Coordinates of C-alpha atoms and ligand atoms in Angstrom, one line a residue:
Chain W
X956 CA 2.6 -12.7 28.4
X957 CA 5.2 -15.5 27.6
X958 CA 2.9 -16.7 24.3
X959 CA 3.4 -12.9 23.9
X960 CA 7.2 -12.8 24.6
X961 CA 7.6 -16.3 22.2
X962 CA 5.5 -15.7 19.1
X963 CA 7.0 -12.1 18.6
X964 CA 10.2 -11.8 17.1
X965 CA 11.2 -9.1 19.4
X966 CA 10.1 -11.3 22.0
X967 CA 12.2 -14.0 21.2
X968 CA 15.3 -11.7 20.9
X969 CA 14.6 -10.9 24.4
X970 CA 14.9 -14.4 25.2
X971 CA 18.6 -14.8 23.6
X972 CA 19.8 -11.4 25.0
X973 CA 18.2 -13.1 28.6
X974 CA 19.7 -16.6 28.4
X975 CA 22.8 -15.4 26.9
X976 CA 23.8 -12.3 29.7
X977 CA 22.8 -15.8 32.0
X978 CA 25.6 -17.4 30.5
X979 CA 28.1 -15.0 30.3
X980 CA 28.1 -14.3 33.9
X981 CA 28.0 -17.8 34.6
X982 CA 31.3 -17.7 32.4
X983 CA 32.8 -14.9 34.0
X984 CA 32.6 -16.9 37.1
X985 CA 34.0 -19.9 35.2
X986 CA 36.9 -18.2 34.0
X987 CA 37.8 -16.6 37.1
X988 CA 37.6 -20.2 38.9
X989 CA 40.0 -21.7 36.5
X990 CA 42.6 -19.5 36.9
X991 CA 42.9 -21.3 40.3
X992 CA 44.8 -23.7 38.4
X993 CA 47.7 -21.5 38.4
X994 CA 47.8 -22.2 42.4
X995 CA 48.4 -25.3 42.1
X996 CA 46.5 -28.9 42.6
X997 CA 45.9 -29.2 46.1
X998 CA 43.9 -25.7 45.9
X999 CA 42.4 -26.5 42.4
X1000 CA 41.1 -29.8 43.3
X1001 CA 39.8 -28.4 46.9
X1002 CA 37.9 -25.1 44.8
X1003 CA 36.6 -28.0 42.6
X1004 CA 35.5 -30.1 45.8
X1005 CA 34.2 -26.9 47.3
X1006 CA 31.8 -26.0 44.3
X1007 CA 29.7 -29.7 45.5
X1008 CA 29.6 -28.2 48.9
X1009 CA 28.5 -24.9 48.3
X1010 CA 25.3 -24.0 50.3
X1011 CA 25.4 -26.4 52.6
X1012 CA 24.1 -27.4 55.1
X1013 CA 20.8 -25.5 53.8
X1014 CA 21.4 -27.2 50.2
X1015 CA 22.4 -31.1 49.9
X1016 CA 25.8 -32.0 48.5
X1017 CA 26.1 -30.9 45.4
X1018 CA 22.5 -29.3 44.7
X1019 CA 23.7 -25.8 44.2
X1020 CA 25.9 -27.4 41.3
X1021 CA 22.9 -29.1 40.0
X1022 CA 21.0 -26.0 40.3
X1023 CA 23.4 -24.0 38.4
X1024 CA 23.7 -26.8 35.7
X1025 CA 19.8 -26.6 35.0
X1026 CA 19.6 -22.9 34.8
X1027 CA 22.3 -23.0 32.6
X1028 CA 21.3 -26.1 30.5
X1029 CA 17.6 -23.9 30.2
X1030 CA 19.7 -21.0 28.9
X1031 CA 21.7 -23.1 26.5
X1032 CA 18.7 -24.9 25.5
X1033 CA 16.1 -21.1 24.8
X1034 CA 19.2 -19.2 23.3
X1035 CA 19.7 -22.1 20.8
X1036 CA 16.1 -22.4 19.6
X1037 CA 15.5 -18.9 19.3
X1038 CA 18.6 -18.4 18.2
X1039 CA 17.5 -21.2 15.4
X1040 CA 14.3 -19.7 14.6
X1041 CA 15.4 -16.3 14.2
X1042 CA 18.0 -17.3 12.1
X1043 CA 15.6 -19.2 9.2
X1044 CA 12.8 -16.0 9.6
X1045 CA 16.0 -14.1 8.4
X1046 CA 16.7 -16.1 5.8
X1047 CA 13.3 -16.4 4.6
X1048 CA 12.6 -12.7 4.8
X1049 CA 15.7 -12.1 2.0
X1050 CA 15.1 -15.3 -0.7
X1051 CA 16.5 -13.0 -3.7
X1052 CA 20.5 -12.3 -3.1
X1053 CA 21.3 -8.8 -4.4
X1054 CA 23.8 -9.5 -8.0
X1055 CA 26.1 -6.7 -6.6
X1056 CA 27.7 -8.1 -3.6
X1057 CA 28.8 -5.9 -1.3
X1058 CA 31.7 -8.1 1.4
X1059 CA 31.1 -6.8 4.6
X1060 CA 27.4 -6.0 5.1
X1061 CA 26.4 -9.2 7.3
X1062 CA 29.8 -9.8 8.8
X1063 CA 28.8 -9.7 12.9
X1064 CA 25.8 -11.4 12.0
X1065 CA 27.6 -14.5 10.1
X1066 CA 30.7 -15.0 12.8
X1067 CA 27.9 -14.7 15.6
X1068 CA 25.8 -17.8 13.4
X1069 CA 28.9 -19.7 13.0
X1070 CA 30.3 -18.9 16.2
X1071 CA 27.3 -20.1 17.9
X1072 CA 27.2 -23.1 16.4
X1073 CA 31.1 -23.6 17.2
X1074 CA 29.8 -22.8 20.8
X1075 CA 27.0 -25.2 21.1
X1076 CA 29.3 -28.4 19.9
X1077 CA 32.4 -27.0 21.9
X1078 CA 29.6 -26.9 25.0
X1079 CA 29.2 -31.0 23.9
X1080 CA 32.4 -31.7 24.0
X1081 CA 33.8 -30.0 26.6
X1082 CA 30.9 -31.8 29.3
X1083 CA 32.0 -35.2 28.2
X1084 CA 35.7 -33.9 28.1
X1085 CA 35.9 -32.8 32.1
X1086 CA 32.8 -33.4 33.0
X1087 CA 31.4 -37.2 32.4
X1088 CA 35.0 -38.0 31.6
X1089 CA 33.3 -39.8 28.2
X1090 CA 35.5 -38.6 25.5
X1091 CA 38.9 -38.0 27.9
X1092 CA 42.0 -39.1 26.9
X1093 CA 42.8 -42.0 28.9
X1094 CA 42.5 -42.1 32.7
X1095 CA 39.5 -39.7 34.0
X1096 CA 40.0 -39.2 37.4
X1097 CA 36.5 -38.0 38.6
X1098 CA 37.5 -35.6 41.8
X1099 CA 40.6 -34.8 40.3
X1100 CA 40.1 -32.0 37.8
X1101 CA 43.5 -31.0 38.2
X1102 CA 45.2 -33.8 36.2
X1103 CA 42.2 -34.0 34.2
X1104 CA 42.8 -30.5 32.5
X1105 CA 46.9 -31.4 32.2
X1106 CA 45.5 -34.3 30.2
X1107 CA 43.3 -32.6 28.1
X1108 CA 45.7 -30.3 27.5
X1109 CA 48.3 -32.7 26.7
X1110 CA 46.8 -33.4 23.4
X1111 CA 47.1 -31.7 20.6
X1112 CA 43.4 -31.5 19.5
X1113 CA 42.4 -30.4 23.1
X1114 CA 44.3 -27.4 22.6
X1115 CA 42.7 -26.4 19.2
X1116 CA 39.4 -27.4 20.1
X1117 CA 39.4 -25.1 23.5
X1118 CA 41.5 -22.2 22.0
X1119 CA 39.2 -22.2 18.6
X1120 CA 36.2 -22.4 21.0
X1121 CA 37.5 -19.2 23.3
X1122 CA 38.1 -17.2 20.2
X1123 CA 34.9 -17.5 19.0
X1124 CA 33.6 -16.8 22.7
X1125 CA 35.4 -14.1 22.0
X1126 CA 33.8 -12.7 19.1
X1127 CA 30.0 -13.9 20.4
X1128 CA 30.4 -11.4 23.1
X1129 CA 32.1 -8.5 21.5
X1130 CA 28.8 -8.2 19.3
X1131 CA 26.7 -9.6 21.6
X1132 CA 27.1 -8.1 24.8
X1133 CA 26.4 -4.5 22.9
X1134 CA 23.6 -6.3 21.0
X1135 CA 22.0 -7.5 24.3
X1136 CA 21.7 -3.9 25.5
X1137 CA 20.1 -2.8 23.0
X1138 CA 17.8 -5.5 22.6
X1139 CA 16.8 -4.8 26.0
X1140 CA 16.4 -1.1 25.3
X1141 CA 19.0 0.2 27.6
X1142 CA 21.2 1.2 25.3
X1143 CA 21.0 5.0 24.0
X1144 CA 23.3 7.0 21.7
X1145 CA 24.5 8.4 24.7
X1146 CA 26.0 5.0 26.2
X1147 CA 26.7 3.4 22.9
X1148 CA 30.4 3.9 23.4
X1149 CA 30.6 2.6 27.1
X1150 CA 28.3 -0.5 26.3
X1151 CA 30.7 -1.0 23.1
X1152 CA 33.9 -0.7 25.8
X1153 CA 32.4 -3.0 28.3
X1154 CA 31.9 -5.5 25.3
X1155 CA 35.8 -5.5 24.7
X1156 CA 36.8 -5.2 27.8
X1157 CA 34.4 -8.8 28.6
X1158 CA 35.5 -10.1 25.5
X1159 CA 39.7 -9.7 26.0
X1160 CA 39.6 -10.9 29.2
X1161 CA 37.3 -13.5 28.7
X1162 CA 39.7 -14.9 26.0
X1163 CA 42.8 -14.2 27.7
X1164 CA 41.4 -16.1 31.2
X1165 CA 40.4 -18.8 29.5
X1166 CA 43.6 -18.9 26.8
X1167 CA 45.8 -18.9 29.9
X1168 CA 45.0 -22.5 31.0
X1169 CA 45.7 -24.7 27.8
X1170 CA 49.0 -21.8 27.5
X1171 CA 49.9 -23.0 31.1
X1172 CA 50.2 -26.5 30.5
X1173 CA 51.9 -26.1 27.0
X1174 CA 54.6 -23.9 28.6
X1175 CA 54.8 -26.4 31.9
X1176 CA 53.7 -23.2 34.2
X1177 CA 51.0 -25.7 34.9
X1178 CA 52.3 -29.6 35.3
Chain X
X112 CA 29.6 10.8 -19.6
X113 CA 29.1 7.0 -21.0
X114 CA 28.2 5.0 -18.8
X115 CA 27.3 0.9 -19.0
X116 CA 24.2 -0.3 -16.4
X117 CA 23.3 -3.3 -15.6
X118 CA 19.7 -3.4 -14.4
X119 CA 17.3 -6.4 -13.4
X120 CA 14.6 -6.5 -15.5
X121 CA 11.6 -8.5 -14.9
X122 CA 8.4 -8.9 -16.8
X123 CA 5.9 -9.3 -14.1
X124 CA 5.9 -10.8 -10.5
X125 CA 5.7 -14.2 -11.8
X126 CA 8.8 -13.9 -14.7
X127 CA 11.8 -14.9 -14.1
X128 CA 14.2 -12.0 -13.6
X129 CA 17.8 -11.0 -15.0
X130 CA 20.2 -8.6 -15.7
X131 CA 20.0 -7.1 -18.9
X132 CA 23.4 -4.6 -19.7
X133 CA 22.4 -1.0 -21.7
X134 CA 25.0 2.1 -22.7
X135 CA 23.8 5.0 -22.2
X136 CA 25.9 7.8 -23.5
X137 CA 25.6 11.6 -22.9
X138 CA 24.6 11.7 -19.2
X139 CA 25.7 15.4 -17.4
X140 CA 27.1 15.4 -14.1
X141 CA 24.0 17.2 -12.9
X142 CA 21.3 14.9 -14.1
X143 CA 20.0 13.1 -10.7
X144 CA 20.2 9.3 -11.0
X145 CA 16.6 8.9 -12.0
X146 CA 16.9 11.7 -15.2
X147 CA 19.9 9.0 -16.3
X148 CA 17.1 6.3 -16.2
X149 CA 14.9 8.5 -18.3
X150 CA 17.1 9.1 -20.9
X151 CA 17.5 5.4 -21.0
X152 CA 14.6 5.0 -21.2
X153 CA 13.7 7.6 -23.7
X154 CA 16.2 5.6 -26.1
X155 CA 15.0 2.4 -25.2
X156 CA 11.4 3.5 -26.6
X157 CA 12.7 5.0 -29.5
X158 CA 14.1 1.5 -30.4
X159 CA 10.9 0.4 -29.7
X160 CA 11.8 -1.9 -26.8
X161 CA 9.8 -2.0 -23.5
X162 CA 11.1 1.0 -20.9
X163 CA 12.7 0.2 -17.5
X164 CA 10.2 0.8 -14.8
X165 CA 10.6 2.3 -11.5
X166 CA 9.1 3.9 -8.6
X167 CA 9.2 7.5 -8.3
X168 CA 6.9 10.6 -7.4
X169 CA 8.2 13.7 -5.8
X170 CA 11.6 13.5 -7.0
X171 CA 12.5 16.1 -4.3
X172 CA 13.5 13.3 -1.3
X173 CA 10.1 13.1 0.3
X174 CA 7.9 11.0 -1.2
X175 CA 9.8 7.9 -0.4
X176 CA 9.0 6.4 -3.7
X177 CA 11.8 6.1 -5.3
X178 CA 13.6 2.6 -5.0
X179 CA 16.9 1.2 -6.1
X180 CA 19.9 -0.6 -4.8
X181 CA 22.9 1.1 -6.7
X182 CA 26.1 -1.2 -6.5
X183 CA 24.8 -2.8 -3.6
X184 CA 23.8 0.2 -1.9
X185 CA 20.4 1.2 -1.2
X186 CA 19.6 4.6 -2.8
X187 CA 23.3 4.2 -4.1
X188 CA 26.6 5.7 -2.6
X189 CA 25.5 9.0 -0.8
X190 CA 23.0 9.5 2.3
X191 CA 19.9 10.1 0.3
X192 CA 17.1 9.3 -1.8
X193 CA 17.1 7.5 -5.0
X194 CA 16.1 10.9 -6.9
X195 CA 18.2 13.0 -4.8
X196 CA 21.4 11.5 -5.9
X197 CA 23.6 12.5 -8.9
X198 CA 25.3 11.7 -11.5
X199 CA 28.2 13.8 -10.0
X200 CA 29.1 10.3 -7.7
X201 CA 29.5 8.3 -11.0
X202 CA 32.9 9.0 -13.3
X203 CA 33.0 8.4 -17.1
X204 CA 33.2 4.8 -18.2
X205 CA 31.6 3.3 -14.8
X206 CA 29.7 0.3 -14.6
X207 CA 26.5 0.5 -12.4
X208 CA 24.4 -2.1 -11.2
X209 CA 20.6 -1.4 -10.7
X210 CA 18.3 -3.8 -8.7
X211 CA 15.1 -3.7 -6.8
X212 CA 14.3 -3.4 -3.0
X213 CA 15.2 -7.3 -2.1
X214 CA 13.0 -8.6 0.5
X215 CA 10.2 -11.3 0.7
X216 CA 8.0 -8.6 2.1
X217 CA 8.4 -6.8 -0.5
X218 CA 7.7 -8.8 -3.8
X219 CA 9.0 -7.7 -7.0
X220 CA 6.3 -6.0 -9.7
X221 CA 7.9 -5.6 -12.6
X222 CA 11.5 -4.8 -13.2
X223 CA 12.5 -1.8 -10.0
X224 CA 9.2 -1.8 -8.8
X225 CA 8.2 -3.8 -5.8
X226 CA 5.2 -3.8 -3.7
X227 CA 5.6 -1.8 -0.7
X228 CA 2.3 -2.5 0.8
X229 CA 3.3 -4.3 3.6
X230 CA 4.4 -1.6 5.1
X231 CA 1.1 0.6 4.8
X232 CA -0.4 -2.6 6.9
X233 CA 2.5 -2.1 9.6
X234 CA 0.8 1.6 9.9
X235 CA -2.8 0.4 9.7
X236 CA -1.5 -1.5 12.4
X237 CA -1.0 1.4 14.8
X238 CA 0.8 4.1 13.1
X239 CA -2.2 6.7 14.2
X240 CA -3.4 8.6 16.8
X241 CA -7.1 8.9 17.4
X242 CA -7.9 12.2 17.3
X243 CA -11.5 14.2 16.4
X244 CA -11.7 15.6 13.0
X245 CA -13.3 19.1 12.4
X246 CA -11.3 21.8 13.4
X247 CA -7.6 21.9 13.9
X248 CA -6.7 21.6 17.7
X249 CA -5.6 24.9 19.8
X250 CA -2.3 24.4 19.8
X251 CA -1.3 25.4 23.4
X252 CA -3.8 23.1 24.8
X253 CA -2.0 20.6 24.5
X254 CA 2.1 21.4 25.8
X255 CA 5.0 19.4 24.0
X256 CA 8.1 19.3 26.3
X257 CA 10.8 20.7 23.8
X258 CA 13.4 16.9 24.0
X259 CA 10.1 15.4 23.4
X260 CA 9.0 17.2 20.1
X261 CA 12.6 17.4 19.0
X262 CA 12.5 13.4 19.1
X263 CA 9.5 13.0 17.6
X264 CA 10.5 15.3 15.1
X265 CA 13.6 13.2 14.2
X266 CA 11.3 9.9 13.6
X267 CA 8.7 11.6 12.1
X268 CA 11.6 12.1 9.0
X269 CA 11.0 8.7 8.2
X270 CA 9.8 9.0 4.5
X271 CA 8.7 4.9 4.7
X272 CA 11.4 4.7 1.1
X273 CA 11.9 0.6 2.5
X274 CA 15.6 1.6 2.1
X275 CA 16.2 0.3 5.8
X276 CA 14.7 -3.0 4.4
X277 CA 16.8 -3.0 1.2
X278 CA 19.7 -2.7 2.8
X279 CA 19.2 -5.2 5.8
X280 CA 20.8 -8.5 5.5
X281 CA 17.9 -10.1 7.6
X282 CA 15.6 -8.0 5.3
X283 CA 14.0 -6.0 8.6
X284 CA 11.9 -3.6 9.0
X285 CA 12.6 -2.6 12.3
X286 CA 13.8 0.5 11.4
X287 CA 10.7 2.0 9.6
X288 CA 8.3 0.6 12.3
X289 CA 10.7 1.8 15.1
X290 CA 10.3 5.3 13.6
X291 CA 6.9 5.3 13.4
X292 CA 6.3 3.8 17.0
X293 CA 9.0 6.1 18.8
X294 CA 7.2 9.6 16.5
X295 CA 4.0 8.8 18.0
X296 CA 4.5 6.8 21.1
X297 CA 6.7 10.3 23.0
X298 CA 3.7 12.6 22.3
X299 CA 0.9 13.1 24.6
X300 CA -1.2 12.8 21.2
X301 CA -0.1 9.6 20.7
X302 CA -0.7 8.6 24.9
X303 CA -3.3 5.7 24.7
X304 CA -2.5 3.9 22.2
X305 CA 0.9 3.9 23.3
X306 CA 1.2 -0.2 24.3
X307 CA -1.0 -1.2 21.4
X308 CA 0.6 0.6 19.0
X309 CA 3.6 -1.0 20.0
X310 CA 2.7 -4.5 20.1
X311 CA 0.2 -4.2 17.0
X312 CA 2.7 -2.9 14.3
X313 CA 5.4 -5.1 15.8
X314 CA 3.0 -8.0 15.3
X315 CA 2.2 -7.1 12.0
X316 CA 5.8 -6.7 10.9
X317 CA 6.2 -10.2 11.5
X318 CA 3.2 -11.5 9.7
X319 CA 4.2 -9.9 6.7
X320 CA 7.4 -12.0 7.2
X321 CA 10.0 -9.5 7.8
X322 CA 13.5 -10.6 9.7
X323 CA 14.8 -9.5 12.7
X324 CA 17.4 -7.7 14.1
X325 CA 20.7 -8.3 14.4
X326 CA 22.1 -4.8 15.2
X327 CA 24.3 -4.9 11.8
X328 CA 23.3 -1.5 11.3
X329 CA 23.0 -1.5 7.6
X330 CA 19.4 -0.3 8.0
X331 CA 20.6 3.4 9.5
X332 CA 23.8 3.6 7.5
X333 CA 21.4 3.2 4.2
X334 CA 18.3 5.3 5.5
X335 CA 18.1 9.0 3.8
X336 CA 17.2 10.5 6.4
X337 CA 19.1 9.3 9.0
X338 CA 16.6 7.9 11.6
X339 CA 19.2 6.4 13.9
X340 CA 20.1 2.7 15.0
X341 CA 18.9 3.6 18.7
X342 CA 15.5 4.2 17.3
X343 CA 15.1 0.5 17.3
X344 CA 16.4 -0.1 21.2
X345 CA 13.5 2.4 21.8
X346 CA 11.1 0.4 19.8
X347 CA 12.6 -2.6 22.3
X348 CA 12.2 -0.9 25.0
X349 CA 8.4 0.3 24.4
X350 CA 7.6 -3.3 23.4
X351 CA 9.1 -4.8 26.7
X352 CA 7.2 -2.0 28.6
X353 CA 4.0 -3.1 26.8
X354 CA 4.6 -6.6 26.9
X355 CA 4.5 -6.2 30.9
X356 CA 1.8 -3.9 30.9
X357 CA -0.5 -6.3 29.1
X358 CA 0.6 -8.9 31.7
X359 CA -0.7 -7.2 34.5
X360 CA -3.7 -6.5 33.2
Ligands
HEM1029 C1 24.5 -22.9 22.0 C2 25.4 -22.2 21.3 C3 25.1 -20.8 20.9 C4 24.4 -20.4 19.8 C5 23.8 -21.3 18.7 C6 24.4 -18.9 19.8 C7 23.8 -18.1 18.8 C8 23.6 -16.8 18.9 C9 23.0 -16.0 17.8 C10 22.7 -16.4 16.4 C11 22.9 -14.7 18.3 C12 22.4 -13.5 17.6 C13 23.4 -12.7 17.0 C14 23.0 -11.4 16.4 O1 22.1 -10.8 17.0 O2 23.6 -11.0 15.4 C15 23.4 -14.7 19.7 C16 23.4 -13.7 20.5 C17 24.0 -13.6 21.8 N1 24.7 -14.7 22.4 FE1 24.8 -16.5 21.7 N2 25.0 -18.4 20.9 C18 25.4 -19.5 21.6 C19 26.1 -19.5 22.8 C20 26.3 -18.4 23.6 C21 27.0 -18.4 24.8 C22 27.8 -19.6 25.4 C23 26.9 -17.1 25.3 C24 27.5 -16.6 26.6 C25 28.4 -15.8 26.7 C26 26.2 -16.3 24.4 C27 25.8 -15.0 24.5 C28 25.1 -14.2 23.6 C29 24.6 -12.9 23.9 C30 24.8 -12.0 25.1 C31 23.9 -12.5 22.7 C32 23.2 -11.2 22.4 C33 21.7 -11.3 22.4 C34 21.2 -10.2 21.6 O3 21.6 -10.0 20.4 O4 20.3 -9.4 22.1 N3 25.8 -17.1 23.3 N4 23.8 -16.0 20.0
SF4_1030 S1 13.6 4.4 8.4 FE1 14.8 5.5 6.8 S2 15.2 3.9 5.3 FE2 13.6 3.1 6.5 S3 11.7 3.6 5.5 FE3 12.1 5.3 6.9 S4 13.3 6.8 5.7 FE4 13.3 4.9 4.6
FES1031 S1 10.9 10.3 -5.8 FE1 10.1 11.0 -3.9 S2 11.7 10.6 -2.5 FE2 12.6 10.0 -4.4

C-alpha cells in the first residue's frame, strides 16, 4: 500500500495534503502559545518551561517535545520531497511554453512553489534563531524565550524575515487548506464555499497571531 | 472581416516549430473558427504553399477532435469546442494566435496536430466495463438510482478533446481520467472493476508522463463541456478508497 501511495502521483499528493494538515495544526497551536507573550515574561517563560514537562510523569522531561519535534520534522521532511518531485513531473509534463501568454493561469500554483520554498528556509532559520540559539543576536538565553523573541525582534532583519515568512504562511494555507480537501476527496461542490471560508478564516488569523508578536515588540506593548 | 493569425507551424514531430503570421481577408461573422482556417487554407494552396493542418471530425462539438489553443485559451474565448466557436467572438482587424495542445503527453504531429494517443491507453487502462456482447441488456434488470445516472451522465459528456490538458499549467490529465473513472465507477455496470479501474488508469496517466494537480482549475474553466473541478476530488476519493481496499486484501 505505501509503494502504492508513493509511486502514484495522487498518492504522493496525499502525502503533502497529510504532512501539511500535520503542520498546520501544529501551527495553530504554535500561534496560539505565542500570544502568551502578551502576558508577560514570568508566564511566557513558565508556558515555555511547561511545554518540557508536558506528560509527565508517564513521559520523561521533555519527551513529549521531542515527540512533537519528530513528527513534525517527518512532515516537513515528506511534504518537501513530494512537494519536490511533483513539482519537476509538472514541469516536465509541459516542456513547450504556449507563445500567447496568458498572466494569471498558474498564479496559486507559483506563490504556493515559492512560498514553500520561503517556508522551508524560514523553518532553518527560525530553529537556529530561538531554538539552538546558533544564528541569535548576541546573548541566547536558553530557558528564557521571553527575552530571546525581544531580541530577535529588536533587529531589523528579524522583523522582515518573520513577517515575510507569516505572509507567505499566509498564502500556503489559503490555497492549501481548500486544496488539501480536495485532495483528500472530502470536498464536494456543495462544501466548496465553506472549505474556501475556513481556508481564510485559518489563513487571517494565522497571519494576524503570528504578526502580533514582532508588532508587539516594535510598538513596546511587549519589552 | 480581415483578420491577421499567427499560427505554429511545424513540419513534422522532429522540425523545429515557429510561428508563421498569414492575413486572411473576407471571413463572415458566422463562419465557425475552423471554416476561417479553411479558407486560409484554401488560399494558401492556391499559392501553392503547404496547408495548415489540424484536427477535426464532427465539427458539431462531439467528436473531441478538434484542437487549438486560441490566444492562450484552449478552444479559444467561449465554453466550447474548437469547431463550435465563431468568428462572431473576433472583431475586424484582430490578431489571433493559433497553437497546438502543449503537453509532453501529447507530442506535436505536424503543425495543430498532436498525438492524443495517450489518452486512448488511459481508457485501455480501465475506462470499460465488462459486459457480454449479443443482445442488448433488459433495461429494468438492472435499476439506476436517478442522482446516480444523473452523475454519470454529467461525466459521461467528456468528449476526451485534451482541452483540460491544454489548458493545465502542470499539463494534467486529471480531469479527462476523472470523468471517465467517476461515469463508470457510480454505475452498478461499472461495480467490479470499480478499484482497478481506478488505480489502473490513474497509473497509466502517470506513465504517459502527465502532471499533477494543483487545484488551479484551468482544466474545468477550459473544458467544453463543463465536467466540473469536483470530478477530480471524486477521482481522489475513489483512488484513496481503492488504495485501502488493495491493502487489506
Ligand atoms: C518545507 C517547506 C514547504 C514547501 C516546500 C511546501 C510546498 C508546497 C507545495 C508545492 C504545495 C502544493 C501546492 C499546490 O497544490 O498547488 C503545498 C501544499 C500544501 N502545503 Fe506546503 N510547503 C511547505 C511548508 C508548509 C507548511 C509549514 C505548511 C503548514 C501549514 C504547509 C501546508 C500545506 C498544505 C495544507 C498543502 C495542501 C496539500 C494539497 O494540495 O493537497 N506547507 N506545499
Ligand atoms: S474533461 Fe473536458 S476538456 Fe478534458 S477531455 Fe473531457 S471534454 Fe475535453
Ligand atoms: S470537430 Fe468534433 S468536436 Fe470539434
Amino acid at each position: 500500500m505505501t509503494r502504492t501511495m508513493w509511486d502514484s502521483s495522487v498518492g504522493k499528493k496525499t502525502v503533502m495534503a497529510v504532512s501539511g494538515l500535520i503542520m498546520l495544526a501544529y501551527l495553530v497551536v504554535h500561534m496560539l502559545g505565542n500570544l502568551k507573550i502578551f502576558f508577560g515574561s514570568d508566564e511566557f517563560n513558565s508556558y515555555a518551561h511547561w511545554l518540557r514537562t508536558l506528560g509527565e510523569p508517564f513521559l520523561h522531561y521533555e519527551w513529549a517535545l521531542w515527540i512533537i519535534r519528530v513528527v513534525l520534522v517527518a512532515a516537513v521532511v515528506a511534504h518537501a520531497i513530494s512537494a519536490y518531485q511533483l513539482s519537476r513531473r509538472d514541469i516536465r509534463a509541459r516542456p513547450t511554453k504556449y507563445v500567447h501568454k496568458k498572466p494569471r493561469a498558474s498564479y496559486a500554483t507559483r506563490t504556493m512553489r515559492w512560498g514553500g520554498i520561503i517556508l522551508g528556509l524560514f523553518i532553518v532559520w527560525h530553529i537556529l534563531d530561538l531554538t539552538t540559539g546558533t544564528v541569535h543576536p548576541d546573548g541566547f538565553q536558553a530557558g528564557h524565550p521571553y527575552q530571546n523573541v525581544i531580541d530577535t525582534f529588536s533587529t531589523w532583519y528579524g522583523n522582515v524575515i518573520y513577517i515575510a515568512a507569516v505572509l507567505a504562511l499566509g498564502l500556503h494555507i489559503r490555497h492549501g487548506f481548500w486544496s488539501a480537501a480536495h485532495t483528500l476527496g472530502v470536498g464536494s461542490r456543495r462544501r466548496d464555499r465553506a472549505f474556501k471560508a475556513i481556508a481564510n478564516v485559518l489563513a487571517l488569523v494565522l497571519t494576524v497571531g503570528f504578526i502580533s508578536v514582532p508588532v508587539g515588540v516594535m510598538t513596546g506593548v511587549v519589552s | 472581416m480581415k483578420l491577421t493569425l499567427r499560427v505554429w507551424r511545424q513540419q513534422n514531430a522532429d522540425a523545429d516549430g515557429a510561428m508563421s503570421t498569414y492575413e486572411v481577408d473576407g471571413i463572415s461573422a458566422d463562419m465557425s473558427f475552423l471554416e476561417m482556417l479553411d479558407t486560409l487554407n484554401e488560399e494558401l494552396i492556391l499559392k501553392g504553399e503547404d496547408p495548415v493542418a489540424f484536427d477535426h471530425d464532427c465539427r458539431e462539438g462531439i467528436c473531441g477532435a478538434c484542437s487549438l489553443v486560441i490566444n492562450g485559451d484552449a478552444h479559444g474565448p467561449e465554453r466550447t469546442t474548437s469547431c463550435q466557436l465563431h468568428m462572431r467572438s473576433f472583431k475586424d482587424g484582430d490578431t489571433i494566435d493559433v497553437e497546438p495542445w502543449r503537453a509532453s503527453a501529447f507530442p506535436v504531429v505536424k503543425d495543430l496536430v498532436v498525438d492524443r494517443s495517450a489518452f486512448d491507453r488511459i481508457i485501455q487502462a480501465g475506462g470499460y466495463v465488462t459486459a457480454p456482447t449479443g443482445a442488448a441488456p433488459e433495461a429494468h434488470a438492472t435499476p439506476v438510482p436517478k442522482p446516480d445516472a444523473d452523475f454519470a451522465f454529467e461525466h459521461a459528456e467528456c468528449i476526451g478533446c485534451g482541452a483540460c490538458v491544454a489548458a493545465c499549467p502542470n499539463g494534467a490529465a486529471m480531469l479527462f481520467t476523472s470523468a471517465k473513472v467517476n461515469h463508470l465507477n457510480v454505475l452498478p455496470q461499472g461495480a467490479p472493476e470499480r478499484e482497478t479501474r481506478v488505480l489502473d488508469m490513474v497509473a497509466q496517466m502517470d506513465e504517459e508522463g502527465f502532471g499533477g494537480c494543483t487545484l488551479t482549475g484551468e482544466c474545468a474553466t477550459a473544458c467544453p463541456k463543463g465536467i466540473p473541478l469536483v470530478s477530480i476530488t471524486g477521482m481522489n476519493k475513489e483512488w484513496l478508497r481503492a488504495t485501502r481496499k488493495a491493502g487489506k486484501r
